[in-house]
Amino acid sequence: MKKRFLMSDQTLFRDIDVFEIDYVPELFKYRESQLDDLAYQIRPALRGGRALSAICRGLPGTGKTTSVLRVFAELEQTTTKIMPVYVDCQNDRTRHAVFSRIYSALIGHAPARTGVSLRSVIDAIGGALQQEDRSLIVCLDDANLLHYNDVLGDVINSLIRLHQDYPGARVSVFAIVSDMGLDLASELSPWVTSPFRPSDIYFPPYDAEEIQGILQDRIRIGLYPGVFPKAVLNCVVNQTMESGDVRVGLDLVKRAALNAEHDARTEVIEEDVTTAYAEAKHIHLACMIRNLSADERLLLRNIAEMSRNQREPLISGAVYAKMSIESKASYSAVFKRLRKFDNLRLIDLSRVQSRGRTSEIMLRYESERVMQMCE
Ligand SMILES: Nc1ncnc2c1ncn2[C@@H]1O[C@H](COP(=O)(O)OP(=O)(O)O)[C@@H](O)[C@H]1O
Ligand SMILES: [Mg+2]
């Protein structure tokens, strides 16, 4: 068969937007049980009561944000009894920012930029809820970021106890947590947890078959038929499984197709994926680093700095020695963070049998990049 070439004004993309981070997919499989659980939490609010609260837990790229956004979109279309408010804690990291976000959603405009106390913002929210007789569900996405800033307990507490000052105000909280090392239920004070009483909704990582299904569906609507051969898709699935984050796969598909387009080919080849992977994996890295606490970033930065000039794995004791000079972290705190990095596949952590508690640490990314991103 004669090889066909693209004309300069032709494209392989039917709809490039479906590969963007904030795209909410039409087809959303493999999360039925989590969606059912969320619906169950909401049911009391549909009958005029207060919704139940929940903690959605799972590694990055397991569909937590998408699940909540889909449920919220459905509520907006089908009922006026519930006011769902989505707060992205990547953007809103202080109490004031979170409550301003809720205020804006309820009142229709942001509170004045200066001179408005947190108390008066919360009062306005309570008053509005009483007046409108709607129940409020607040989703705190990446709530672990608020916890690192020591404000999560306070935020949840103010929301859940709002009815004490504003009888009739009904509020519940869905907290999304992507830090699997963080056990919120035991970290928050009983003062917060006793009225909060969240259900636990777990989002397991997708397996290779599910990743493939998700990417296949997206390719079908985003690219023209025949552009992405099955064998090349398998190669993307394998790369994606290395980080376990679907986002890496979606980004790889897009970049690989752009590469093919750039070379005026009508079909993506494996080499396009390899080239794309070198870039795509850094997106994943940046995203994970943004989600770390300041202490974790310091640790990761030190690991990167120490690995820069050596080819053998680092020894955990050496990392701890450096950390203990710069911060007051205990050995077990450092070790807990190392295990978290291992879970996130930022590092490879392996026990060295002969030396008891000692472990070897291999950074999975280029040390220079990691250092830059940790700044
Ligand atoms: N089951 C699924 N079907 C289709 N797309 C999905 C599915 N799960 C996740 N995605 C896509 O993967 C990306 C990451 O999902 P997201 O909900 O942001 O994960 P999380 O919030 O757990 O990090 C999004 O672009 C989303 O559209
Ligand atoms: Mg998310």
XYZ file of C-alpha atoms and ligand atoms in Angstrom:
403
model
C 0.000 0.000 0.000
C 1.231 3.453 -0.823
C 1.989 5.553 2.222
C -0.318 8.503 2.611
C 0.822 11.888 3.850
C -1.045 14.652 5.583
C -1.511 17.980 3.857
C -0.383 20.912 5.973
C -3.937 21.950 6.795
C -5.061 18.453 7.737
C -5.255 17.112 11.241
C -5.397 13.755 13.002
C -7.622 15.176 15.737
C -11.363 15.000 15.586
C -11.495 16.871 18.911
C -8.273 17.739 20.702
C -10.068 19.046 23.804
C -10.904 15.541 24.965
C -7.240 15.142 25.944
C -7.204 18.224 28.182
C -6.848 17.834 31.942
C -10.159 19.473 32.812
C -12.223 17.536 30.266
C -15.080 15.676 31.961
C -15.583 12.495 29.909
C -18.970 11.425 28.625
C -17.992 7.785 29.002
C -16.969 6.975 32.544
C -16.627 3.290 33.310
C -15.112 1.228 36.147
C -16.289 3.548 38.934
C -19.911 2.410 39.328
C -19.529 1.364 42.927
C -17.884 4.649 43.932
C -20.588 6.648 42.127
C -23.239 4.584 43.907
C -21.570 5.270 47.238
C -21.549 8.998 46.537
C -25.210 8.899 45.543
C -25.997 7.102 48.782
C -24.357 9.891 50.807
C -26.485 12.467 49.038
C -29.844 10.749 49.351
C -30.840 12.247 52.735
C -30.418 15.749 51.282
C -32.846 14.950 48.472
C -35.432 14.246 51.148
C -34.827 17.608 52.785
C -32.222 16.499 55.298
C -28.474 16.845 55.460
C -26.228 14.764 53.211
C -23.740 12.380 54.785
C -20.060 13.207 54.613
C -17.355 11.178 52.898
C -13.649 10.844 52.389
C -12.703 9.758 48.863
C -9.287 8.146 48.942
C -7.051 6.979 46.106
C -3.768 7.602 44.318
C -3.590 10.392 41.710
C -5.367 9.564 38.466
C -7.921 7.140 39.856
C -11.013 9.146 38.880
C -11.835 10.822 42.209
C -12.240 14.368 40.924
C -14.154 13.235 37.856
C -16.539 11.125 39.946
C -17.458 13.997 42.240
C -17.759 16.486 39.373
C -20.112 14.152 37.527
C -22.310 13.690 40.569
C -22.311 17.443 41.181
C -23.214 18.187 37.541
C -26.138 15.803 37.805
C -27.348 17.484 40.988
C -27.192 20.886 39.343
C -29.364 19.644 36.510
C -31.910 17.722 38.523
C -32.563 19.407 41.850
C -32.751 22.787 43.521
C -32.748 21.239 46.982
C -28.977 20.842 47.022
C -26.207 23.313 46.394
C -23.005 21.464 45.447
C -19.815 23.499 45.704
C -16.503 22.249 44.391
C -13.354 23.685 45.979
C -9.957 22.908 44.462
C -7.521 23.143 47.369
C -4.634 23.449 44.910
C -5.946 26.973 44.374
C -7.637 27.641 47.693
C -5.282 26.710 50.491
C -6.414 28.944 53.364
C -9.626 29.111 55.382
C -10.415 32.470 53.910
C -9.908 31.229 50.342
C -12.110 28.172 50.889
C -14.973 30.093 52.456
C -14.724 32.847 49.846
C -15.137 30.160 47.193
C -18.269 28.823 48.906
C -19.582 32.356 49.395
C -19.136 33.118 45.684
C -21.016 29.985 44.681
C -23.908 30.752 47.043
C -24.182 34.519 46.720
C -23.162 34.842 43.081
C -20.133 37.083 43.527
C -16.910 37.052 45.539
C -16.743 38.816 48.915
C -14.955 42.181 48.923
C -11.211 41.707 48.636
C -10.226 43.607 51.735
C -11.616 44.269 55.165
C -13.988 41.306 55.215
C -13.381 38.995 58.152
C -13.586 35.243 57.888
C -16.374 35.366 60.464
C -18.525 37.616 58.318
C -17.985 35.430 55.239
C -19.091 32.368 57.219
C -22.049 34.319 58.636
C -23.164 35.255 55.137
C -22.990 31.598 54.082
C -25.055 30.486 57.095
C -27.618 33.214 56.479
C -27.950 32.366 52.801
C -28.476 28.677 53.543
C -31.205 29.461 56.055
C -32.956 31.772 53.669
C -32.824 29.534 50.617
C -33.613 26.316 52.421
C -31.076 24.357 50.381
C -28.598 21.920 51.732
C -24.945 22.495 50.971
C -22.410 19.852 49.932
C -18.833 21.076 49.813
C -16.227 19.027 47.987
C -12.713 19.792 49.219
C -10.576 18.370 46.420
C -7.029 17.450 47.443
C -7.993 18.217 51.032
C -4.623 16.829 52.136
C -3.173 20.198 51.062
C -5.325 21.965 53.662
C -4.202 19.419 56.215
C -0.532 20.173 55.534
C -1.359 23.832 56.207
C -3.074 22.792 59.427
C -6.431 24.252 58.484
C -8.438 21.229 57.347
C -9.854 20.424 60.779
C -10.962 24.012 61.226
C -12.594 24.215 57.815
C -14.529 20.977 58.280
C -15.503 21.945 61.793
C -16.875 25.343 60.775
C -18.890 23.738 57.981
C -20.273 20.777 59.870
C -21.232 22.869 62.913
C -22.718 25.752 60.965
C -26.215 24.721 62.026
C -25.349 25.495 65.643
C -25.326 29.211 64.839
C -27.711 28.958 61.912
C -30.429 26.461 62.780
C -31.699 24.740 59.669
C -28.465 25.183 57.713
C -27.540 21.724 56.446
C -23.961 21.129 55.371
C -21.889 18.075 54.534
C -18.341 17.653 53.281
C -16.772 15.366 50.677
C -13.029 15.423 51.226
C -10.846 14.012 48.448
C -7.474 12.742 49.602
C -4.754 11.482 47.258
C -2.143 10.974 49.970
C -2.478 7.295 50.822
C -0.138 7.650 53.778
C -2.509 10.083 55.445
C -5.201 8.620 57.669
C -7.486 11.611 58.124
C -9.878 9.886 60.460
C -7.106 9.465 63.023
C -5.293 12.750 62.293
C -8.258 15.054 62.852
C -9.232 15.784 66.426
C -12.249 13.949 67.865
C -13.877 17.365 68.168
C -13.986 17.418 64.363
C -14.479 13.727 63.610
C -17.434 13.141 65.887
C -19.888 15.356 63.985
C -18.102 14.768 60.651
C -18.295 10.929 60.695
C -17.282 10.448 57.054
C -17.822 7.250 55.089
C -14.728 5.949 53.398
C -14.899 5.658 49.611
C -11.823 4.002 48.144
C -10.666 4.435 44.533
C -8.280 1.587 43.640
C -5.700 2.099 40.884
C -6.842 1.039 37.415
C -5.316 -2.135 36.036
C -3.778 -2.332 32.563
C -7.018 -3.496 30.974
C -8.978 -0.585 32.449
C -6.320 1.932 31.425
C -6.524 0.539 27.931
C -10.323 0.796 27.930
C -10.225 4.423 29.075
C -7.621 5.421 26.493
C -9.419 3.516 23.742
C -12.687 5.362 24.430
C -10.889 8.693 24.412
C -9.046 7.883 21.174
C -12.325 6.974 19.519
C -13.791 10.424 20.080
C -10.588 12.464 19.948
C -8.789 11.080 16.902
C -9.805 9.992 13.408
C -10.175 6.239 12.820
C -6.972 4.338 12.052
C -4.658 6.982 13.481
C -3.687 5.058 16.602
C -2.856 1.385 15.917
C -3.545 -1.164 18.622
C 0.123 -2.141 19.033
C 1.093 1.478 19.666
C -1.720 1.797 22.201
C -0.319 -1.212 24.068
C 2.971 0.576 24.275
C 1.194 3.617 25.818
C -0.587 1.369 28.312
C 2.732 -0.115 29.420
C 4.279 3.310 29.933
C 1.194 4.478 31.812
C 1.306 1.529 34.182
C 4.754 2.674 35.277
C 3.223 5.677 36.993
C -0.257 4.198 37.357
C -1.771 7.589 36.505
C -4.250 7.665 33.562
C -3.340 11.282 32.993
C 0.079 10.172 31.756
C -1.599 7.941 29.170
C -4.000 10.628 27.968
C -1.161 13.070 27.609
C 0.977 10.492 25.789
C -1.760 9.803 23.261
C -2.129 13.488 22.545
C 1.589 14.196 22.246
C 2.245 11.103 20.134
C -0.501 12.144 17.702
C 0.905 15.671 17.581
C 4.330 14.226 16.766
C 2.891 12.153 13.927
C 1.004 15.195 12.679
C 4.182 17.246 12.805
C 5.880 14.652 10.581
C 2.873 14.699 8.251
C 2.104 11.035 8.917
C -1.454 9.700 9.077
C -0.550 7.055 11.616
C 1.138 7.176 14.989
C 4.209 4.944 15.383
C 5.886 3.598 18.489
C 8.686 6.111 18.232
C 6.166 8.959 18.621
C 5.231 7.464 21.971
C 8.833 7.149 23.118
C 9.524 10.779 22.271
C 6.296 11.843 23.957
C 7.070 9.872 27.092
C 10.199 11.865 27.791
C 7.984 14.968 28.122
C 4.781 13.472 29.496
C 6.389 11.922 32.508
C 7.470 15.353 33.692
C 3.894 16.580 33.703
C 3.098 13.767 36.054
C 6.101 14.641 38.167
C 5.193 18.329 38.406
C 1.673 17.402 39.383
C 2.820 15.086 42.160
C 5.339 17.550 43.525
C 2.690 20.258 43.687
C 0.725 17.923 45.950
C 3.488 17.418 48.503
C 3.774 19.213 51.825
C 6.704 21.575 52.415
C 8.539 18.949 54.528
C 8.061 16.303 51.870
C 9.370 18.634 49.195
C 12.464 19.327 51.273
C 13.098 15.601 51.629
C 12.609 14.941 47.930
C 14.869 17.830 47.057
C 17.597 16.414 49.285
C 17.262 12.993 47.714
C 17.586 14.558 44.273
C 20.573 16.603 45.310
C 22.299 13.606 46.852
C 21.614 11.371 43.843
C 22.958 13.935 41.426
C 26.554 12.851 41.617
C 26.226 9.181 42.265
C 25.168 6.187 40.272
C 24.596 3.702 43.109
C 21.396 3.905 45.156
C 21.314 6.200 48.182
C 21.249 4.707 51.647
C 18.301 5.741 53.819
C 20.534 6.484 56.794
C 22.523 9.043 54.816
C 19.332 10.777 53.729
C 18.095 10.834 57.294
C 21.395 12.279 58.513
C 21.058 15.168 56.077
C 17.405 15.715 56.961
C 18.062 15.744 60.682
C 20.406 18.691 60.208
C 17.899 20.701 58.178
C 14.682 19.815 59.992
C 13.747 18.162 63.244
C 12.078 15.171 61.599
C 12.393 11.838 63.396
C 13.699 8.721 61.672
C 10.239 7.207 61.530
C 8.727 10.409 60.075
C 11.375 10.412 57.352
C 10.788 6.739 56.711
C 7.034 7.240 56.435
C 7.642 9.881 53.772
C 10.028 7.599 51.911
C 7.338 4.943 51.816
C 4.907 7.496 50.480
C 7.363 8.474 47.705
C 7.684 4.791 46.905
C 3.873 4.488 46.676
C 3.761 7.488 44.376
C 6.537 5.858 42.377
C 8.761 8.858 42.798
C 11.476 6.615 44.192
C 12.224 2.947 44.362
C 12.668 1.919 47.969
C 14.171 -1.456 48.692
C 15.230 -3.139 51.887
C 18.823 -4.194 52.201
C 18.583 -7.520 53.998
C 21.946 -7.565 55.639
C 21.693 -4.205 57.302
C 18.412 -4.344 59.226
C 16.411 -1.129 58.853
C 18.570 0.226 56.090
C 16.962 0.743 52.711
C 18.225 1.792 49.334
C 16.646 4.684 47.523
C 16.625 5.140 43.755
C 15.113 8.311 42.371
C 12.935 7.440 39.389
C 13.331 10.825 37.704
C 16.220 13.019 36.601
C 17.651 14.639 39.687
C 18.113 18.060 38.059
C 14.445 18.217 37.087
C 13.284 17.138 40.497
C 15.433 19.750 42.199
C 14.063 22.485 39.959
C 10.490 21.452 40.559
C 10.941 21.243 44.311
C 12.026 24.886 44.507
N -13.085 5.688 34.537
C -12.656 6.654 33.733
N -13.129 6.770 32.477
C -12.686 7.765 31.672
N -11.787 8.681 32.006
C -11.262 8.620 33.250
C -11.664 7.616 34.174
N -10.978 7.793 35.327
C -10.185 8.850 35.142
N -10.342 9.351 33.900
C -9.615 10.472 33.337
O -8.317 10.479 33.904
C -7.918 11.769 34.334
C -7.649 11.759 35.809
O -8.863 11.551 36.517
P -9.206 12.359 37.852
O -10.650 12.211 38.139
O -8.697 13.762 37.720
O -8.330 11.549 38.911
P -7.976 11.922 40.414
O -8.847 13.051 40.845
O -8.222 10.651 41.169
O -6.524 12.294 40.387
C -9.037 12.702 33.918
O -8.674 13.322 32.712
C -10.229 11.793 33.710
O -11.031 12.294 32.685
Mg -8.101 14.934 41.434
